[in-house]
mmCIF file of N, CA and C in Angstrom:
data_model
loop_
_atom_site.group_PDB
_atom_site.id
_atom_site.type_symbol
_atom_site.label_atom_id
_atom_site.label_comp_id
_atom_site.label_asym_id
_atom_site.label_seq_id
_atom_site.Cartn_x
_atom_site.Cartn_y
_atom_site.Cartn_z
ATOM 1 N N MET A 1 0.927 -1.254 -0.073
ATOM 2 C CA MET A 1 0.006 0.073 -0.146
ATOM 3 C C MET A 1 0.809 1.126 -0.072
ATOM 4 N N SER A 2 0.665 2.111 -0.944
ATOM 5 C CA SER A 2 1.635 3.473 -0.790
ATOM 6 C C SER A 2 0.685 4.602 -0.169
ATOM 7 N N ALA A 3 1.540 5.460 0.663
ATOM 8 C CA ALA A 3 1.074 6.588 1.051
ATOM 9 C C ALA A 3 0.266 7.421 0.374
ATOM 10 N N ALA A 4 -0.592 8.243 0.528
ATOM 11 C CA ALA A 4 -1.275 9.248 -0.296
ATOM 12 C C ALA A 4 -0.472 10.620 0.121
ATOM 13 N N ARG A 5 -0.136 11.264 -1.087
ATOM 14 C CA ARG A 5 0.596 12.706 -0.937
ATOM 15 C C ARG A 5 -0.598 13.425 -0.101
ATOM 16 N N LYS A 6 0.107 14.105 0.896
ATOM 17 C CA LYS A 6 -0.501 14.983 1.717
ATOM 18 C C LYS A 6 -0.735 16.469 1.092
ATOM 19 N N ARG A 7 -1.911 16.946 1.263
ATOM 20 C CA ARG A 7 -2.067 18.325 0.561
ATOM 21 C C ARG A 7 -2.185 19.268 1.825
ATOM 22 N N VAL A 8 -1.496 20.230 2.012
ATOM 23 C CA VAL A 8 -1.147 21.164 3.154
ATOM 24 C C VAL A 8 -1.289 22.864 2.566
ATOM 25 N N ALA A 9 -2.074 23.337 3.314
ATOM 26 C CA ALA A 9 -2.262 24.860 3.356
ATOM 27 C C ALA A 9 -1.340 25.484 4.186
ATOM 28 N N VAL A 10 -0.416 26.592 4.102
ATOM 29 C CA VAL A 10 0.116 27.362 5.143
ATOM 30 C C VAL A 10 -0.371 28.741 5.062
ATOM 31 N N VAL A 11 -1.047 29.307 5.904
ATOM 32 C CA VAL A 11 -1.486 30.487 5.993
ATOM 33 C C VAL A 11 -0.419 31.555 6.721
ATOM 34 N N GLY A 12 0.087 32.465 6.094
ATOM 35 C CA GLY A 12 1.154 33.325 6.523
ATOM 36 C C GLY A 12 2.445 32.862 6.253
ATOM 37 N N THR A 13 3.229 33.528 5.368
ATOM 38 C CA THR A 13 4.287 33.262 4.853
ATOM 39 C C THR A 13 5.570 34.175 5.365
ATOM 40 N N GLY A 14 5.603 34.231 6.857
ATOM 41 C CA GLY A 14 6.527 35.136 7.263
ATOM 42 C C GLY A 14 7.783 33.987 7.570
ATOM 43 N N THR A 15 8.533 34.323 8.411
ATOM 44 C CA THR A 15 9.973 33.486 8.600
ATOM 45 C C THR A 15 9.407 31.985 9.168
ATOM 46 N N VAL A 16 8.462 31.728 9.848
ATOM 47 C CA VAL A 16 8.036 30.371 10.233
ATOM 48 C C VAL A 16 7.220 29.685 9.312
ATOM 49 N N GLY A 17 6.347 30.605 8.718
ATOM 50 C CA GLY A 17 5.458 29.918 7.663
ATOM 51 C C GLY A 17 6.164 29.557 6.218
ATOM 52 N N SER A 18 7.115 30.156 6.049
ATOM 53 C CA SER A 18 8.041 29.841 4.920
ATOM 54 C C SER A 18 8.693 28.638 5.133
ATOM 55 N N GLN A 19 9.375 28.674 6.331
ATOM 56 C CA GLN A 19 10.185 27.564 6.793
ATOM 57 C C GLN A 19 9.317 26.113 6.950
ATOM 58 N N ALA A 20 8.120 26.328 7.279
ATOM 59 C CA ALA A 20 7.084 25.289 7.430
ATOM 60 C C ALA A 20 6.891 24.686 6.154
ATOM 61 N N ALA A 21 6.540 25.733 5.200
ATOM 62 C CA ALA A 21 6.088 25.226 3.840
ATOM 63 C C ALA A 21 7.100 24.525 3.221
ATOM 64 N N TRP A 22 8.324 25.031 3.373
ATOM 65 C CA TRP A 22 9.623 24.517 2.746
ATOM 66 C C TRP A 22 9.944 23.118 3.070
ATOM 67 N N ARG A 23 9.995 23.040 4.306
ATOM 68 C CA ARG A 23 10.191 21.598 5.037
ATOM 69 C C ARG A 23 8.925 20.660 4.630
ATOM 70 N N LEU A 24 7.815 21.001 4.537
ATOM 71 C CA LEU A 24 6.801 20.094 4.012
ATOM 72 C C LEU A 24 6.816 19.489 2.792
ATOM 73 N N ALA A 25 7.241 20.506 1.847
ATOM 74 C CA ALA A 25 7.432 20.261 0.537
ATOM 75 C C ALA A 25 8.671 19.318 0.305
ATOM 76 N N ALA A 26 9.728 19.543 1.198
ATOM 77 C CA ALA A 26 10.758 18.846 1.097
ATOM 78 C C ALA A 26 10.583 17.356 1.611
ATOM 79 N N ARG A 27 9.499 17.127 2.216
ATOM 80 C CA ARG A 27 9.184 15.746 2.763
ATOM 81 C C ARG A 27 8.110 15.093 1.797
ATOM 82 N N GLY A 28 7.682 15.854 0.787
ATOM 83 C CA GLY A 28 6.700 15.246 -0.126
ATOM 84 C C GLY A 28 5.515 15.654 0.001
ATOM 85 N N ALA A 29 5.044 16.727 0.659
ATOM 86 C CA ALA A 29 3.570 17.233 0.851
ATOM 87 C C ALA A 29 3.502 18.248 -0.442
ATOM 88 N N ASP A 30 2.277 18.108 -0.864
ATOM 89 C CA ASP A 30 1.923 19.236 -1.936
ATOM 90 C C ASP A 30 1.311 20.365 -1.205
ATOM 91 N N VAL A 31 2.079 21.402 -1.057
ATOM 92 C CA VAL A 31 2.142 22.622 -0.274
ATOM 93 C C VAL A 31 1.677 23.928 -1.083
ATOM 94 N N VAL A 32 0.857 24.545 -0.641
ATOM 95 C CA VAL A 32 0.414 26.057 -1.025
ATOM 96 C C VAL A 32 0.448 27.022 0.064
ATOM 97 N N ALA A 33 1.030 28.127 0.019
ATOM 98 C CA ALA A 33 1.112 29.165 1.127
ATOM 99 C C ALA A 33 0.361 30.485 0.765
ATOM 100 N N TYR A 34 -0.262 30.803 1.702
ATOM 101 C CA TYR A 34 -1.152 32.137 1.540
ATOM 102 C C TYR A 34 -0.477 33.376 2.490
ATOM 103 N N ASP A 35 -0.473 34.466 1.931
ATOM 104 C CA ASP A 35 -0.096 35.581 2.675
ATOM 105 C C ASP A 35 -1.084 36.694 2.622
ATOM 106 N N ARG A 36 -1.246 37.552 3.461
ATOM 107 C CA ARG A 36 -2.011 38.604 3.412
ATOM 108 C C ARG A 36 -1.491 39.734 2.531
ATOM 109 N N PHE A 37 -0.163 40.092 2.276
ATOM 110 C CA PHE A 37 0.696 40.968 1.597
ATOM 111 C C PHE A 37 1.220 40.421 0.376
ATOM 112 N N ALA A 38 1.488 41.300 -0.542
ATOM 113 C CA ALA A 38 2.193 40.908 -1.776
ATOM 114 C C ALA A 38 3.681 40.552 -1.537
ATOM 115 N N PRO A 39 4.385 39.844 -2.352
ATOM 116 C CA PRO A 39 5.761 39.778 -2.116
ATOM 117 C C PRO A 39 6.311 41.143 -2.145
ATOM 118 N N GLY A 40 7.364 41.103 -1.248
ATOM 119 C CA GLY A 40 8.360 42.613 -1.281
ATOM 120 C C GLY A 40 7.432 43.672 -0.529
ATOM 121 N N HIS A 41 6.519 43.532 0.273
ATOM 122 C CA HIS A 41 5.897 44.323 0.938
ATOM 123 C C HIS A 41 6.727 45.132 2.087
ATOM 124 N N ASP A 42 6.227 46.288 2.633
ATOM 125 C CA ASP A 42 7.256 46.710 3.755
ATOM 126 C C ASP A 42 6.961 46.559 5.152
ATOM 127 N N ARG A 43 5.919 45.499 5.253
ATOM 128 C CA ARG A 43 5.578 45.222 6.784
ATOM 129 C C ARG A 43 6.297 44.036 7.198
#
C-alpha cells in the first residue's frame, strides 16, 4: 500500500510559515502558502 501525498495549506508566509512550507514540501507534501500581503511588502 502506498501512502497518499498530503495536501497542506500554510497561512502566513513570514519566517516561520515559509520554513514550514519549505520543509513540508521537502518531505513530499503538496504545499500551497498564503499571505495577506504581496511579495516584497514593507511590513
